[in-house]
XYZ file of C-alpha atoms in Angstrom:
214
model
C 59.872 -68.956 49.958
C 58.709 -66.689 52.796
C 57.388 -68.973 55.531
C 54.799 -66.720 57.203
C 51.034 -66.501 57.194
C 49.538 -63.231 55.909
C 45.882 -62.535 55.266
C 44.956 -61.560 51.735
C 43.823 -58.041 50.941
C 40.443 -58.412 49.273
C 39.246 -54.790 49.065
C 40.423 -51.250 49.827
C 40.317 -50.103 53.430
C 36.810 -48.870 54.122
C 38.042 -45.744 55.857
C 39.966 -44.771 52.718
C 36.909 -45.389 50.548
C 34.762 -43.299 52.902
C 37.386 -40.552 52.914
C 37.613 -40.441 49.117
C 33.836 -40.390 48.611
C 33.121 -37.695 51.214
C 36.067 -35.552 50.104
C 34.885 -35.717 46.480
C 31.377 -34.625 47.525
C 32.777 -31.665 49.465
C 35.081 -30.587 46.667
C 32.493 -30.746 43.886
C 29.852 -28.982 45.972
C 27.513 -31.941 46.489
C 28.064 -31.209 50.184
C 28.184 -27.387 50.289
C 29.862 -25.300 53.023
C 28.058 -25.445 56.348
C 26.391 -28.811 55.665
C 26.053 -30.787 58.939
C 27.882 -34.107 58.733
C 26.351 -36.859 60.864
C 28.276 -40.098 60.829
C 25.099 -42.199 61.014
C 23.552 -40.473 57.996
C 26.755 -40.673 55.965
C 27.266 -44.321 56.888
C 23.729 -45.117 55.721
C 24.212 -43.287 52.411
C 27.579 -44.947 51.766
C 26.478 -48.405 52.881
C 29.182 -48.535 55.529
C 29.377 -48.858 59.285
C 29.897 -45.698 61.333
C 33.508 -46.497 62.315
C 35.178 -45.871 58.908
C 33.010 -42.772 58.422
C 34.167 -41.364 61.770
C 37.776 -42.034 60.779
C 37.227 -40.337 57.424
C 35.706 -37.272 59.095
C 38.683 -37.000 61.448
C 41.027 -37.072 58.465
C 38.952 -34.492 56.579
C 39.058 -32.278 59.680
C 42.859 -32.513 59.611
C 42.698 -31.587 55.906
C 40.689 -28.450 56.711
C 37.656 -29.542 54.677
C 35.561 -30.262 57.773
C 35.044 -28.162 60.908
C 34.366 -30.067 64.106
C 33.714 -29.127 67.722
C 33.265 -32.064 70.108
C 29.713 -32.448 71.430
C 28.634 -29.502 69.303
C 28.924 -29.834 65.501
C 30.678 -31.434 62.552
C 30.131 -29.624 59.256
C 31.673 -28.825 55.893
C 34.105 -25.945 56.294
C 33.717 -22.608 54.542
C 35.467 -22.213 51.185
C 37.478 -19.230 52.397
C 39.344 -19.903 55.627
C 42.812 -19.461 57.142
C 43.526 -23.092 56.184
C 42.776 -22.282 52.520
C 45.058 -19.242 52.604
C 47.851 -21.324 54.137
C 47.336 -24.121 51.599
C 47.402 -21.680 48.695
C 50.786 -20.343 49.809
C 52.275 -23.822 50.231
C 50.914 -25.014 46.878
C 52.134 -21.877 45.095
C 55.650 -22.134 46.506
C 55.953 -25.842 45.708
C 54.774 -25.348 42.132
C 57.312 -22.526 41.739
C 60.007 -24.912 42.986
C 58.833 -27.702 40.671
C 58.806 -25.418 37.627
C 62.292 -24.139 38.357
C 63.584 -27.691 38.753
C 61.812 -28.805 35.575
C 63.274 -26.143 33.265
C 66.631 -27.854 32.551
C 64.963 -31.285 32.262
C 61.980 -30.539 30.059
C 61.773 -32.344 26.709
C 59.791 -31.877 23.545
C 57.362 -34.623 24.534
C 56.762 -32.933 27.900
C 55.860 -29.674 26.167
C 53.555 -31.595 23.828
C 51.867 -33.291 26.789
C 51.260 -29.939 28.478
C 49.838 -28.391 25.299
C 47.544 -31.382 24.822
C 46.361 -31.063 28.441
C 45.663 -27.367 27.926
C 43.664 -28.188 24.792
C 41.607 -30.668 26.830
C 41.214 -28.043 29.529
C 39.885 -25.471 27.050
C 37.506 -28.019 25.523
C 36.197 -28.952 28.959
C 35.629 -25.282 29.823
C 33.758 -24.812 26.554
C 31.605 -27.857 27.377
C 31.171 -26.696 31.004
C 32.522 -30.073 32.143
C 34.208 -28.911 35.328
C 35.378 -32.367 36.425
C 37.169 -32.822 33.089
C 38.650 -29.325 33.370
C 40.064 -30.079 36.823
C 41.528 -33.361 35.571
C 43.155 -31.682 32.547
C 44.504 -28.905 34.787
C 46.026 -31.528 37.085
C 47.607 -33.350 34.140
C 49.175 -30.126 32.887
C 50.665 -29.137 36.257
C 51.753 -32.699 37.020
C 54.328 -32.553 34.202
C 56.759 -30.137 35.938
C 56.037 -31.741 39.312
C 57.018 -35.126 37.880
C 60.121 -33.686 36.227
C 61.200 -32.067 39.496
C 61.570 -35.599 40.863
C 60.968 -34.641 44.495
C 58.701 -37.116 46.277
C 58.179 -34.801 49.257
C 56.946 -32.017 46.968
C 54.530 -34.353 45.192
C 53.201 -35.757 48.484
C 52.729 -32.313 50.015
C 50.875 -31.068 46.943
C 48.624 -34.126 47.106
C 47.940 -33.300 50.765
C 47.073 -29.616 50.348
C 45.690 -29.186 46.828
C 42.241 -30.610 47.748
C 41.709 -27.584 50.005
C 41.822 -25.432 46.858
C 39.570 -27.629 44.730
C 36.419 -25.718 45.602
C 38.077 -22.488 44.426
C 39.033 -24.255 41.190
C 35.471 -25.444 40.670
C 34.188 -21.881 41.101
C 36.828 -20.427 38.785
C 36.458 -23.047 36.070
C 32.689 -22.511 36.097
C 33.116 -18.814 35.223
C 34.587 -16.744 32.385
C 37.768 -16.472 34.480
C 38.597 -19.980 33.273
C 39.704 -18.519 29.927
C 42.380 -16.528 31.802
C 43.687 -19.884 33.004
C 43.910 -21.151 29.419
C 46.041 -18.135 28.480
C 48.278 -18.473 31.530
C 48.784 -22.159 30.852
C 49.917 -21.224 27.340
C 52.306 -18.603 28.721
C 53.726 -21.154 31.169
C 54.261 -23.744 28.455
C 55.893 -21.195 26.136
C 58.302 -20.133 28.892
C 59.200 -23.739 29.680
C 59.772 -24.465 26.006
C 62.208 -21.531 25.871
C 63.800 -22.692 29.155
C 63.031 -19.258 30.591
C 62.937 -20.149 34.268
C 62.174 -16.668 35.610
C 59.160 -16.155 33.352
C 57.891 -19.674 34.008
C 58.110 -19.171 37.784
C 56.397 -15.785 37.506
C 53.520 -17.280 35.492
C 52.996 -20.250 37.812
C 53.011 -17.892 40.788
C 50.291 -15.770 39.161
C 48.192 -18.842 38.389
C 47.977 -19.832 42.059
C 47.808 -16.302 43.474
C 44.899 -15.360 41.217
C 43.023 -18.517 42.128
C 42.189 -16.731 45.379
C 42.320 -13.062 44.443
C 40.043 -13.286 41.387
C 37.206 -15.022 43.223
């Protein structure tokens, strides 16, 4: 038996909880671009002290979701920014890599899971349930990422994809969402045929058009 004394973890770190809650509000538009972010106000709304909120805001600034100038302002960043452009390129390239790696590994059940996710995505678009659409979209794209089996790719996507969430919310709220349904189908068909070049081309278009069709 390990003979040391460790304190028990009784709840999640408050800074992580603050980070998750504020990030979600930025992504879904509850806190729109340009909104001033005052740590005292946020702490009061979240029922937290100011320290974890300050830490969360620093992390969100690193993520590119918050703009901050010392002694001047802290506010929600604009949807379109150099950070978003950079994130889109990283996310696109990593999804291309994941798809290419997934082609020789993909199984019938993986194809079925992607088709089911696309069905849920289409149903969510029809119901105008954007949160459900984003979740279904994530589940669909997570299949090739999981099959690629590269932890660094998965971690980097988790780091940069939130910067694109606001673009996804705008797209999935419009008629352009039906283009995504069709492209998902094309991606799945290419993967089922183990056609790596077509699959990579489709996934590239999905992420490129996320920005260009706004």
